Short mmCIF file of C-alpha atoms and ligand atoms in Angstrom, two decimals:
data_model
loop_
_atom_site.label_atom_id
_atom_site.label_comp_id
_atom_site.label_asym_id
_atom_site.label_seq_id
_atom_site.Cartn_x
_atom_site.Cartn_y
_atom_site.Cartn_z
CA MET A 1 -38.66 10.96 -76.18
CA ASN A 2 -36.05 8.80 -74.43
CA ASP A 3 -33.51 11.60 -74.87
CA ASP A 4 -35.84 14.08 -73.17
CA VAL A 5 -36.22 11.84 -70.14
CA ARG A 6 -32.47 11.38 -70.00
CA LYS A 7 -31.97 15.19 -70.14
CA TYR A 8 -34.38 15.70 -67.27
CA ILE A 9 -32.67 13.08 -65.17
CA TYR A 10 -29.18 14.48 -65.84
CA GLY A 11 -30.46 17.98 -65.20
CA ALA A 12 -32.01 16.97 -61.87
CA VAL A 13 -28.83 15.11 -60.76
CA THR A 14 -26.65 18.11 -61.69
CA VAL A 15 -28.89 20.57 -59.85
CA PHE A 16 -28.89 18.26 -56.83
CA LEU A 17 -25.07 17.93 -56.74
CA VAL A 18 -24.54 21.66 -57.18
CA GLY A 19 -27.08 22.25 -54.41
CA VAL A 20 -25.23 19.92 -52.04
CA LEU A 21 -21.88 21.61 -52.81
CA VAL A 22 -23.30 25.09 -52.26
CA TRP A 23 -24.94 23.95 -49.02
CA VAL A 24 -21.73 22.40 -47.65
CA GLY A 25 -19.82 25.50 -48.79
CA ILE A 26 -22.20 27.81 -46.95
CA ILE A 27 -21.87 25.79 -43.76
CA PHE A 28 -18.08 25.72 -44.06
CA VAL A 29 -17.70 29.43 -44.70
CA ASN A 30 -20.20 30.16 -41.99
CA ALA A 31 -18.21 28.12 -39.43
CA CYS A 32 -14.65 28.75 -40.48
CA GLY A 33 -14.59 31.69 -42.85
CA LEU A 34 -12.42 31.28 -45.89
CA SER A 35 -9.54 29.71 -43.98
CA LEU A 36 -8.43 26.11 -44.43
CA ALA A 37 -6.51 26.12 -41.12
CA CYS A 38 -9.69 26.07 -39.12
CA ASN A 39 -9.73 23.58 -36.24
CA ARG A 40 -13.22 23.98 -34.96
CA GLY A 41 -14.04 20.46 -35.96
CA ASN A 42 -11.38 18.87 -33.76
CA THR A 43 -12.58 16.73 -30.88
CA LEU A 44 -12.49 18.45 -27.53
CA PRO A 45 -9.90 17.21 -25.01
CA GLU A 46 -11.51 14.89 -22.53
CA THR A 47 -11.06 16.83 -19.35
CA THR A 48 -13.43 18.42 -16.95
CA PRO A 49 -12.48 21.12 -14.48
CA ILE A 50 -13.84 18.99 -11.65
CA PRO A 51 -12.07 15.64 -11.18
CA THR A 52 -14.67 12.96 -11.11
CA LEU A 53 -12.58 9.84 -10.74
CA ILE A 54 -9.21 10.01 -9.00
CA PRO A 55 -6.75 8.27 -11.30
CA ALA A 56 -4.96 5.25 -9.83
CA THR A 57 -1.66 6.73 -10.92
CA LEU A 58 -1.43 9.48 -8.32
CA PRO A 59 2.15 9.88 -7.13
CA VAL A 60 3.03 7.67 -4.19
CA MET A 61 2.30 9.39 -0.93
CA THR A 62 5.51 10.42 0.78
CA MET A 63 6.24 10.62 4.46
CA GLU A 64 6.25 14.39 4.06
CA SER A 65 2.52 14.47 3.60
CA ASN A 66 2.12 13.17 7.15
CA ALA A 67 3.25 16.58 8.30
CA VAL A 68 -0.22 17.87 7.70
CA ALA A 69 -1.80 15.13 9.76
CA THR A 70 0.63 15.39 12.67
CA PRO A 71 1.58 19.03 13.08
CA ASP A 72 2.37 18.57 16.79
CA LYS A 73 4.91 15.81 16.15
CA CYS A 74 8.59 16.37 15.65
CA HIS A 75 10.21 15.46 12.36
CA VAL A 76 13.57 13.84 12.85
CA ALA A 77 15.96 11.38 11.22
CA GLY A 78 15.72 7.93 12.81
CA VAL A 79 19.46 7.82 13.55
CA ASP A 80 19.35 11.25 15.16
CA LEU A 81 16.45 10.25 17.40
CA ILE A 82 18.28 7.16 18.65
CA GLY A 83 21.45 9.24 18.97
CA ALA A 84 19.75 11.85 21.14
CA TRP A 85 18.42 9.08 23.36
CA VAL A 86 21.87 7.47 23.69
CA GLU A 87 23.64 10.76 24.38
CA ALA A 88 21.08 11.67 27.03
CA GLY A 89 21.94 8.53 28.96
CA ALA A 90 19.60 5.96 27.36
CA SER A 91 16.94 5.92 30.04
CA ASP A 92 13.96 3.60 29.75
CA THR A 93 11.43 6.07 31.16
CA GLU A 94 12.94 9.54 31.41
CA ALA A 95 12.30 12.00 28.62
CA PHE A 96 15.18 13.36 26.57
CA GLN A 97 15.31 16.49 24.49
CA PHE A 98 16.45 17.00 20.94
CA GLU A 99 16.21 19.45 18.10
CA ASP A 100 14.23 18.18 15.15
CA ALA A 101 15.00 18.60 11.44
CA ASP A 102 13.06 21.86 11.37
CA GLY A 103 15.10 23.26 14.26
CA ARG A 104 12.30 22.95 16.82
CA GLN A 105 12.87 21.87 20.42
CA CYS A 106 11.38 18.47 21.09
CA GLU A 107 11.06 15.85 23.75
CA ALA A 108 10.73 12.08 23.48
CA THR A 109 11.17 8.91 25.50
CA PHE A 110 12.41 5.40 24.83
CA ALA A 111 8.86 4.56 23.74
CA ASP A 112 9.47 6.76 20.67
CA VAL A 113 12.78 5.06 19.93
CA GLN A 114 11.73 1.43 20.32
CA PRO A 115 9.53 1.19 17.18
CA LEU A 116 12.66 1.83 15.12
CA PHE A 117 13.87 -1.60 16.28
CA THR A 118 10.58 -3.48 16.21
CA GLN A 119 8.97 -2.35 12.98
CA ALA A 120 9.55 -4.07 9.69
CA ASN A 121 9.62 -2.27 6.35
CA LEU A 122 10.91 0.85 7.99
CA TRP A 123 14.56 1.58 7.29
CA TYR A 124 14.11 0.73 3.64
CA ALA A 125 11.37 -0.86 1.55
CA GLY A 126 11.08 -4.50 2.54
CA SER A 127 13.51 -4.32 5.46
CA LEU A 128 13.14 -6.81 8.29
CA SER A 129 12.68 -5.52 11.81
CA CYS A 130 15.83 -5.61 13.93
CA ILE A 131 14.12 -7.97 16.36
CA SER A 132 13.32 -10.52 13.70
CA CYS A 133 17.04 -11.35 13.81
CA HIS A 134 18.24 -9.90 17.11
CA SER A 135 15.60 -11.65 19.17
CA VAL A 136 15.36 -12.58 22.82
CA ASP A 137 16.66 -16.06 22.04
CA LEU A 138 20.41 -15.50 22.23
CA ALA A 139 21.14 -19.00 20.95
CA VAL A 140 19.96 -17.95 17.48
CA SER A 141 20.31 -14.18 17.62
CA PRO A 142 23.22 -12.89 15.49
CA ALA A 143 25.97 -11.37 17.64
CA GLN A 144 24.02 -12.64 20.69
CA LEU A 145 22.20 -9.34 20.72
CA ASP A 146 18.62 -8.95 21.95
CA MET A 147 17.04 -5.78 20.56
CA SER A 148 13.53 -6.75 21.67
CA SER A 149 13.57 -5.03 25.05
CA TYR A 150 15.19 -2.16 26.88
CA GLU A 151 17.10 -4.59 29.07
CA GLY A 152 18.29 -6.53 26.03
CA ILE A 153 19.59 -3.41 24.30
CA LEU A 154 21.42 -2.24 27.42
CA ALA A 155 22.88 -5.69 28.04
CA GLY A 156 24.66 -5.41 24.71
CA SER A 157 25.98 -7.92 22.20
CA ARG A 158 28.19 -11.01 22.26
CA ARG A 159 26.66 -12.33 25.45
CA ALA A 160 28.10 -15.81 25.34
CA ASP A 161 26.17 -18.28 27.46
CA ASP A 162 23.53 -15.68 28.28
CA ALA A 163 25.96 -13.57 30.26
CA PRO A 164 24.11 -10.58 31.74
CA LYS A 165 26.48 -8.11 30.11
CA GLY A 166 28.15 -8.19 26.75
CA THR A 167 29.73 -5.59 24.50
CA ASP A 168 28.17 -2.17 25.02
CA ILE A 169 26.48 -1.30 21.71
CA LEU A 170 25.69 2.25 22.85
CA GLY A 171 29.32 3.40 22.84
CA GLY A 172 29.20 4.39 26.49
CA GLY A 173 26.93 7.28 25.56
CA ASN A 174 29.04 8.44 22.63
CA TRP A 175 26.62 7.87 19.77
CA SER A 176 28.86 8.35 16.78
CA SER A 177 31.41 5.83 18.00
CA SER A 178 28.85 3.23 19.11
CA LEU A 179 28.39 -0.16 17.48
CA LEU A 180 24.67 0.57 17.16
CA TYR A 181 25.37 3.70 15.14
CA GLN A 182 27.85 1.87 12.93
CA PHE A 183 25.46 -0.99 12.22
CA ILE A 184 22.58 1.36 11.42
CA ALA A 185 24.26 4.19 9.56
CA GLU A 186 26.91 2.22 7.70
CA THR A 187 26.20 -0.39 5.10
CA LYS A 188 27.90 -3.72 5.85
CA ALA A 189 27.90 -5.49 2.53
CA ASP A 190 28.77 -8.89 4.02
CA VAL A 191 26.36 -8.86 6.99
CA PRO A 192 22.82 -10.07 6.26
CA GLY A 193 20.28 -7.55 7.51
CA HIS A 194 22.85 -4.79 7.24
CA ASP A 195 23.65 -5.03 3.56
CA GLY A 196 20.77 -2.80 2.49
CA ALA A 197 20.66 0.90 2.84
CA LEU A 198 19.74 1.06 6.50
CA SER A 199 20.18 4.68 6.28
CA SER A 200 20.37 8.03 7.86
CA ALA A 201 17.73 9.01 5.31
CA LEU A 202 14.89 7.55 7.33
CA MET A 203 12.76 10.38 8.68
CA VAL A 204 10.16 9.73 11.37
CA TYR A 205 7.51 11.65 13.21
CA ALA A 206 8.08 11.17 16.90
CA GLY A 207 8.16 12.94 20.22
CA THR A 208 6.34 16.10 21.18
CA LEU A 209 7.08 19.71 20.42
CA LEU A 210 8.19 21.76 23.39
CA PRO A 211 6.65 25.19 23.72
CA ASP A 212 8.77 27.66 21.80
CA VAL A 213 10.41 29.94 24.35
CA ASN A 214 11.13 32.60 21.75
CA ALA A 215 7.62 32.68 20.36
CA THR A 216 5.65 35.88 20.68
CA PRO A 217 2.70 35.13 22.92
CA THR A 218 -0.62 35.39 21.16
CA PRO A 219 -2.73 38.07 22.85
C1 HEC B 1 18.74 -10.35 8.69
C2 HEC B 1 19.09 -10.34 10.07
C3 HEC B 1 19.44 -9.00 10.72
C4 HEC B 1 18.65 -7.90 10.85
C5 HEC B 1 17.27 -7.67 10.31
C6 HEC B 1 19.41 -6.96 11.62
N1 HEC B 1 20.62 -7.46 11.93
FE1 HEC B 1 22.01 -6.61 13.15
N2 HEC B 1 23.31 -8.10 12.73
C7 HEC B 1 23.02 -9.22 11.97
C8 HEC B 1 24.23 -9.99 11.79
C9 HEC B 1 24.35 -11.28 10.99
C10 HEC B 1 25.25 -9.29 12.48
C11 HEC B 1 26.73 -9.65 12.58
C12 HEC B 1 26.89 -10.73 13.55
C13 HEC B 1 28.35 -11.11 13.69
O1 HEC B 1 29.24 -10.36 13.23
O2 HEC B 1 28.57 -12.14 14.28
C14 HEC B 1 24.62 -8.13 13.07
C15 HEC B 1 25.30 -7.21 13.87
C16 HEC B 1 24.68 -6.16 14.53
C17 HEC B 1 25.33 -5.30 15.50
C18 HEC B 1 26.79 -5.39 15.95
C19 HEC B 1 26.92 -6.27 17.16
C20 HEC B 1 28.35 -6.59 17.43
O3 HEC B 1 28.67 -6.80 18.60
O4 HEC B 1 29.14 -6.69 16.48
C21 HEC B 1 24.40 -4.40 15.91
C22 HEC B 1 24.59 -3.29 16.92
C23 HEC B 1 23.17 -4.69 15.18
N3 HEC B 1 23.38 -5.75 14.36
C24 HEC B 1 22.01 -3.95 15.30
C25 HEC B 1 20.91 -4.11 14.46
C26 HEC B 1 19.82 -3.19 14.38
C27 HEC B 1 19.67 -1.94 15.22
C28 HEC B 1 18.97 -3.66 13.42
C29 HEC B 1 17.71 -3.02 12.89
C30 HEC B 1 17.83 -1.72 12.32
C31 HEC B 1 19.54 -4.91 12.93
N4 HEC B 1 20.72 -5.13 13.56
C32 HEC B 1 18.93 -5.71 11.97
C33 HEC B 1 21.79 -9.56 11.46
C34 HEC B 1 20.69 -8.73 11.40
#
């Protein structure tokens, strides 16, 4: 009697296990066929075609992307902009013309040039503004040079005892031989404020585009 019960129990367990195996087998073959290299069970990559959250690791925005926002501005190297102003006679109000980096004819005034001397963090990351050192107070300004105003720039450097005129930093209109050019474009390892890469690499958006004389008029 006990043996019979045991047989029934074993029989039922066996039938159950075989049933489970067959069931799993049917599902497997149904999903994957007879292949073992089937990857249908892998988790799906977590992407959606529509970005929902913008990741915080987007590449740093470059100056170039401003081009879209300011299509009517000229794109020029900072040194070249100052140079064009110097070569045109360094006027405080009159406009001067220059060709920008994209070969377009442009016009600007001293107002476009001045921010290059007054803005910090411009020539390189973390740079001081020129006027934070070369301030109106000649007693403390290095090289007795006041970059904070048009008059100060024209008056030049090394103005001992507040003399009205010092050394011309604009090279008499010859940009490439001027002190200003040298102290902006060349790195002076031993001069504080000039030891970083104050460089010709700085590109700015400044001035206004002149109408293109060669352009075909739109009908
Ligand atoms: C951290 C302070 C500092 C900053 C910022 C600075 N300079 Fe100077 N600059 C100096 C010092 C120091 C000298 C050398 C003074 C000397 O030789 O007696 C100098 C010299 C110069 C000279 C040469 C003057 C001469 O007669 O020899 C010019 C031109 C000049 N700087 C322009 C600039 C301009 C333009 C900027 C901004 C792009 C600037 N400096 C930013 C400290 C600074």
